[in-house]
Amino acid sequence: MPGIKKKHVVAIFCDLKKAFDTVDHKILLRKLERYGIHNISLDWFSNYLSERKQLISISNVQSCLRLITASSILGPLLFLTYINGLPLCTDFLTLLFADDTTLLYSHSNPEILMRTVNEELWKVNNYFRFHKMSLHTQKKLILYLHTE
């Protein structure tokens, strides 16, 4: 095809382990504050994320009261707020959808591509470790593409 140069592309499809359950609430609250949520609104989120308990009641039989460790219906939205700094820490083109992450990088030179992909994966790994998240190693796919 005219106008298309030879390109080598690596696409990495990642899945995070227990993504919604591993959100560090202190880090999340700091991020919300940086995005302009203050005072009563920030206090509401802090209360929502802290020491919530629930029980199940069916036909007058109740379960034990248990601490909620995940953030229910707001979980996906709060998780995206939690992880949305990832694209800023790497040169990968980063696509985020809930706990699925796609990392893309291309270069005309395959050696430079592989070296850069490894360097960028190091950055992504550090970001995940700082945010107390880890990848499902069994749920990843690395795809190498080459255009002629």
PDB file of N, CA, C and O in Angstrom, residues 52-92:
ATOM      1  N   ARG A  52     -17.244   0.559  56.005  1.00  0.00           N
ATOM      2  CA  ARG A  52     -18.620   0.198  55.653  1.00  0.00           C
ATOM      3  C   ARG A  52     -18.845  -1.271  55.968  1.00  0.00           C
ATOM      4  O   ARG A  52     -17.995  -2.102  55.732  1.00  0.00           O
ATOM      5  N   LYS A  53     -20.031  -1.571  56.479  1.00  0.00           N
ATOM      6  CA  LYS A  53     -20.371  -2.956  56.815  1.00  0.00           C
ATOM      7  C   LYS A  53     -21.702  -3.313  56.165  1.00  0.00           C
ATOM      8  O   LYS A  53     -22.527  -2.443  55.907  1.00  0.00           O
ATOM      9  N   GLN A  54     -21.873  -4.610  55.915  1.00  0.00           N
ATOM     10  CA  GLN A  54     -23.126  -5.080  55.338  1.00  0.00           C
ATOM     11  C   GLN A  54     -23.479  -6.447  55.898  1.00  0.00           C
ATOM     12  O   GLN A  54     -22.628  -7.156  56.433  1.00  0.00           O
ATOM     13  N   LEU A  55     -24.755  -6.788  55.762  1.00  0.00           N
ATOM     14  CA  LEU A  55     -25.212  -8.133  56.091  1.00  0.00           C
ATOM     15  C   LEU A  55     -26.304  -8.503  55.112  1.00  0.00           C
ATOM     16  O   LEU A  55     -26.857  -7.654  54.422  1.00  0.00           O
ATOM     17  N   ILE A  56     -26.585  -9.773  55.024  1.00  0.00           N
ATOM     18  CA  ILE A  56     -27.639 -10.273  54.149  1.00  0.00           C
ATOM     19  C   ILE A  56     -28.746 -10.830  55.030  1.00  0.00           C
ATOM     20  O   ILE A  56     -28.491 -11.559  55.986  1.00  0.00           O
ATOM     21  N   SER A  57     -29.975 -10.462  54.676  1.00  0.00           N
ATOM     22  CA  SER A  57     -31.133 -10.931  55.441  1.00  0.00           C
ATOM     23  C   SER A  57     -32.125 -11.573  54.477  1.00  0.00           C
ATOM     24  O   SER A  57     -32.590 -10.924  53.536  1.00  0.00           O
ATOM     25  N   ILE A  58     -32.438 -12.863  54.729  1.00  0.00           N
ATOM     26  CA  ILE A  58     -33.415 -13.590  53.909  1.00  0.00           C
ATOM     27  C   ILE A  58     -34.350 -14.335  54.851  1.00  0.00           C
ATOM     28  O   ILE A  58     -33.905 -15.136  55.677  1.00  0.00           O
ATOM     29  N   SER A  59     -35.625 -14.041  54.731  1.00  0.00           N
ATOM     30  CA  SER A  59     -36.655 -14.704  55.549  1.00  0.00           C
ATOM     31  C   SER A  59     -36.298 -14.698  57.030  1.00  0.00           C
ATOM     32  O   SER A  59     -36.248 -15.735  57.685  1.00  0.00           O
ATOM     33  N   ASN A  60     -35.991 -13.547  57.564  1.00  0.00           N
ATOM     34  CA  ASN A  60     -35.664 -13.365  58.980  1.00  0.00           C
ATOM     35  C   ASN A  60     -34.390 -14.070  59.439  1.00  0.00           C
ATOM     36  O   ASN A  60     -34.168 -14.243  60.635  1.00  0.00           O
ATOM     37  N   VAL A  61     -33.575 -14.533  58.502  1.00  0.00           N
ATOM     38  CA  VAL A  61     -32.272 -15.114  58.837  1.00  0.00           C
ATOM     39  C   VAL A  61     -31.208 -14.149  58.323  1.00  0.00           C
ATOM     40  O   VAL A  61     -31.239 -13.746  57.161  1.00  0.00           O
ATOM     41  N   GLN A  62     -30.290 -13.775  59.235  1.00  0.00           N
ATOM     42  CA  GLN A  62     -29.279 -12.794  58.869  1.00  0.00           C
ATOM     43  C   GLN A  62     -27.878 -13.402  58.922  1.00  0.00           C
ATOM     44  O   GLN A  62     -27.580 -14.225  59.784  1.00  0.00           O
ATOM     45  N   SER A  63     -27.052 -12.941  57.995  1.00  0.00           N
ATOM     46  CA  SER A  63     -25.646 -13.323  58.020  1.00  0.00           C
ATOM     47  C   SER A  63     -24.923 -12.469  59.057  1.00  0.00           C
ATOM     48  O   SER A  63     -25.513 -11.549  59.632  1.00  0.00           O
ATOM     49  N   CYS A  64     -23.683 -12.763  59.268  1.00  0.00           N
ATOM     50  CA  CYS A  64     -22.859 -11.925  60.153  1.00  0.00           C
ATOM     51  C   CYS A  64     -22.593 -10.591  59.471  1.00  0.00           C
ATOM     52  O   CYS A  64     -22.533 -10.503  58.249  1.00  0.00           O
ATOM     53  N   LEU A  65     -22.416  -9.567  60.278  1.00  0.00           N
ATOM     54  CA  LEU A  65     -22.052  -8.256  59.772  1.00  0.00           C
ATOM     55  C   LEU A  65     -20.601  -8.321  59.314  1.00  0.00           C
ATOM     56  O   LEU A  65     -19.725  -8.759  60.062  1.00  0.00           O
ATOM     57  N   ARG A  66     -20.342  -7.919  58.059  1.00  0.00           N
ATOM     58  CA  ARG A  66     -18.992  -8.003  57.499  1.00  0.00           C
ATOM     59  C   ARG A  66     -18.555  -6.654  56.948  1.00  0.00           C
ATOM     60  O   ARG A  66     -19.358  -5.897  56.423  1.00  0.00           O
ATOM     61  N   LEU A  67     -17.263  -6.422  57.049  1.00  0.00           N
ATOM     62  CA  LEU A  67     -16.660  -5.207  56.517  1.00  0.00           C
ATOM     63  C   LEU A  67     -16.620  -5.274  54.999  1.00  0.00           C
ATOM     64  O   LEU A  67     -16.242  -6.302  54.432  1.00  0.00           O
ATOM     65  N   ILE A  68     -17.028  -4.209  54.332  1.00  0.00           N
ATOM     66  CA  ILE A  68     -16.974  -4.139  52.869  1.00  0.00           C
ATOM     67  C   ILE A  68     -15.590  -3.624  52.492  1.00  0.00           C
ATOM     68  O   ILE A  68     -15.186  -2.542  52.908  1.00  0.00           O
ATOM     69  N   THR A  69     -14.876  -4.394  51.690  1.00  0.00           N
ATOM     70  CA  THR A  69     -13.526  -3.976  51.280  1.00  0.00           C
ATOM     71  C   THR A  69     -13.506  -3.401  49.878  1.00  0.00           C
ATOM     72  O   THR A  69     -12.543  -2.771  49.469  1.00  0.00           O
ATOM     73  N   ALA A  70     -14.534  -3.618  49.085  1.00  0.00           N
ATOM     74  CA  ALA A  70     -14.614  -3.066  47.732  1.00  0.00           C
ATOM     75  C   ALA A  70     -15.677  -1.975  47.723  1.00  0.00           C
ATOM     76  O   ALA A  70     -16.518  -1.917  48.602  1.00  0.00           O
ATOM     77  N   SER A  71     -15.648  -1.145  46.688  1.00  0.00           N
ATOM     78  CA  SER A  71     -16.514   0.029  46.710  1.00  0.00           C
ATOM     79  C   SER A  71     -17.738  -0.082  45.801  1.00  0.00           C
ATOM     80  O   SER A  71     -18.077   0.846  45.105  1.00  0.00           O
ATOM     81  N   SER A  72     -18.400  -1.194  45.789  1.00  0.00           N
ATOM     82  CA  SER A  72     -19.694  -1.451  45.152  1.00  0.00           C
ATOM     83  C   SER A  72     -19.924  -0.708  43.839  1.00  0.00           C
ATOM     84  O   SER A  72     -19.085  -0.713  42.966  1.00  0.00           O
ATOM     85  N   ILE A  73     -21.068  -0.046  43.731  1.00  0.00           N
ATOM     86  CA  ILE A  73     -21.508   0.502  42.444  1.00  0.00           C
ATOM     87  C   ILE A  73     -20.573   1.583  41.891  1.00  0.00           C
ATOM     88  O   ILE A  73     -20.453   1.740  40.690  1.00  0.00           O
ATOM     89  N   LEU A  74     -19.923   2.315  42.748  1.00  0.00           N
ATOM     90  CA  LEU A  74     -18.980   3.329  42.280  1.00  0.00           C
ATOM     91  C   LEU A  74     -17.611   2.738  41.947  1.00  0.00           C
ATOM     92  O   LEU A  74     -16.746   3.433  41.455  1.00  0.00           O
ATOM     93  N   GLY A  75     -17.432   1.449  42.196  1.00  0.00           N
ATOM     94  CA  GLY A  75     -16.139   0.790  41.993  1.00  0.00           C
ATOM     95  C   GLY A  75     -15.498   1.043  40.650  1.00  0.00           C
ATOM     96  O   GLY A  75     -14.348   1.504  40.574  1.00  0.00           O
ATOM     97  N   PRO A  76     -16.194   0.761  39.528  1.00  0.00           N
ATOM     98  CA  PRO A  76     -15.554   0.966  38.223  1.00  0.00           C
ATOM     99  C   PRO A  76     -15.143   2.417  37.963  1.00  0.00           C
ATOM    100  O   PRO A  76     -14.053   2.672  37.461  1.00  0.00           O
ATOM    101  N   LEU A  77     -15.992   3.368  38.339  1.00  0.00           N
ATOM    102  CA  LEU A  77     -15.661   4.783  38.133  1.00  0.00           C
ATOM    103  C   LEU A  77     -14.479   5.199  39.005  1.00  0.00           C
ATOM    104  O   LEU A  77     -13.544   5.859  38.540  1.00  0.00           O
ATOM    105  N   LEU A  78     -14.505   4.793  40.266  1.00  0.00           N
ATOM    106  CA  LEU A  78     -13.393   5.130  41.155  1.00  0.00           C
ATOM    107  C   LEU A  78     -12.110   4.429  40.720  1.00  0.00           C
ATOM    108  O   LEU A  78     -11.026   4.992  40.831  1.00  0.00           O
ATOM    109  N   PHE A  79     -12.230   3.207  40.190  1.00  0.00           N
ATOM    110  CA  PHE A  79     -11.049   2.504  39.710  1.00  0.00           C
ATOM    111  C   PHE A  79     -10.421   3.244  38.532  1.00  0.00           C
ATOM    112  O   PHE A  79      -9.197   3.389  38.461  1.00  0.00           O
ATOM    113  N   LEU A  80     -11.232   3.720  37.598  1.00  0.00           N
ATOM    114  CA  LEU A  80     -10.679   4.475  36.470  1.00  0.00           C
ATOM    115  C   LEU A  80     -10.003   5.760  36.945  1.00  0.00           C
ATOM    116  O   LEU A  80      -8.981   6.162  36.408  1.00  0.00           O
ATOM    117  N   THR A  81     -10.566   6.393  37.956  1.00  0.00           N
ATOM    118  CA  THR A  81      -9.917   7.567  38.553  1.00  0.00           C
ATOM    119  C   THR A  81      -8.584   7.165  39.158  1.00  0.00           C
ATOM    120  O   THR A  81      -7.590   7.880  39.032  1.00  0.00           O
ATOM    121  N   TYR A  82      -8.551   6.002  39.767  1.00  0.00           N
ATOM    122  CA  TYR A  82      -7.350   5.487  40.430  1.00  0.00           C
ATOM    123  C   TYR A  82      -6.235   5.181  39.437  1.00  0.00           C
ATOM    124  O   TYR A  82      -5.073   5.462  39.685  1.00  0.00           O
ATOM    125  N   ILE A  83      -6.576   4.630  38.280  1.00  0.00           N
ATOM    126  CA  ILE A  83      -5.567   4.153  37.327  1.00  0.00           C
ATOM    127  C   ILE A  83      -5.309   5.130  36.177  1.00  0.00           C
ATOM    128  O   ILE A  83      -4.412   4.922  35.375  1.00  0.00           O
ATOM    129  N   ASN A  84      -6.048   6.223  36.090  1.00  0.00           N
ATOM    130  CA  ASN A  84      -5.946   7.055  34.897  1.00  0.00           C
ATOM    131  C   ASN A  84      -4.613   7.788  34.743  1.00  0.00           C
ATOM    132  O   ASN A  84      -4.353   8.377  33.709  1.00  0.00           O
ATOM    133  N   GLY A  85      -3.729   7.716  35.725  1.00  0.00           N
ATOM    134  CA  GLY A  85      -2.398   8.294  35.576  1.00  0.00           C
ATOM    135  C   GLY A  85      -1.436   7.388  34.826  1.00  0.00           C
ATOM    136  O   GLY A  85      -0.347   7.819  34.446  1.00  0.00           O
ATOM    137  N   LEU A  86      -1.816   6.147  34.586  1.00  0.00           N
ATOM    138  CA  LEU A  86      -0.930   5.199  33.900  1.00  0.00           C
ATOM    139  C   LEU A  86      -0.429   5.720  32.555  1.00  0.00           C
ATOM    140  O   LEU A  86       0.778   5.652  32.289  1.00  0.00           O
ATOM    141  N   PRO A  87      -1.282   6.269  31.686  1.00  0.00           N
ATOM    142  CA  PRO A  87      -0.770   6.746  30.392  1.00  0.00           C
ATOM    143  C   PRO A  87       0.283   7.856  30.512  1.00  0.00           C
ATOM    144  O   PRO A  87       1.082   8.050  29.601  1.00  0.00           O
ATOM    145  N   LEU A  88       0.297   8.556  31.641  1.00  0.00           N
ATOM    146  CA  LEU A  88       1.263   9.644  31.827  1.00  0.00           C
ATOM    147  C   LEU A  88       2.649   9.150  32.221  1.00  0.00           C
ATOM    148  O   LEU A  88       3.614   9.899  32.142  1.00  0.00           O
ATOM    149  N   CYS A  89       2.763   7.887  32.650  1.00  0.00           N
ATOM    150  CA  CYS A  89       4.048   7.381  33.129  1.00  0.00           C
ATOM    151  C   CYS A  89       4.777   6.540  32.080  1.00  0.00           C
ATOM    152  O   CYS A  89       5.852   6.018  32.357  1.00  0.00           O
ATOM    153  N   THR A  90       4.216   6.428  30.886  1.00  0.00           N
ATOM    154  CA  THR A  90       4.802   5.552  29.876  1.00  0.00           C
ATOM    155  C   THR A  90       4.638   6.143  28.483  1.00  0.00           C
ATOM    156  O   THR A  90       3.746   6.960  28.251  1.00  0.00           O
ATOM    157  N   ASP A  91       5.499   5.689  27.572  1.00  0.00           N
ATOM    158  CA  ASP A  91       5.374   6.079  26.169  1.00  0.00           C
ATOM    159  C   ASP A  91       4.477   5.123  25.386  1.00  0.00           C
ATOM    160  O   ASP A  91       4.251   5.323  24.192  1.00  0.00           O
ATOM    161  N   PHE A  92       3.970   4.061  26.036  1.00  0.00           N
ATOM    162  CA  PHE A  92       2.996   3.206  25.373  1.00  0.00           C
ATOM    163  C   PHE A  92       1.749   4.023  25.062  1.00  0.00           C
ATOM    164  O   PHE A  92       1.353   4.890  25.850  1.00  0.00           O
TER     165      PHE A  92
END
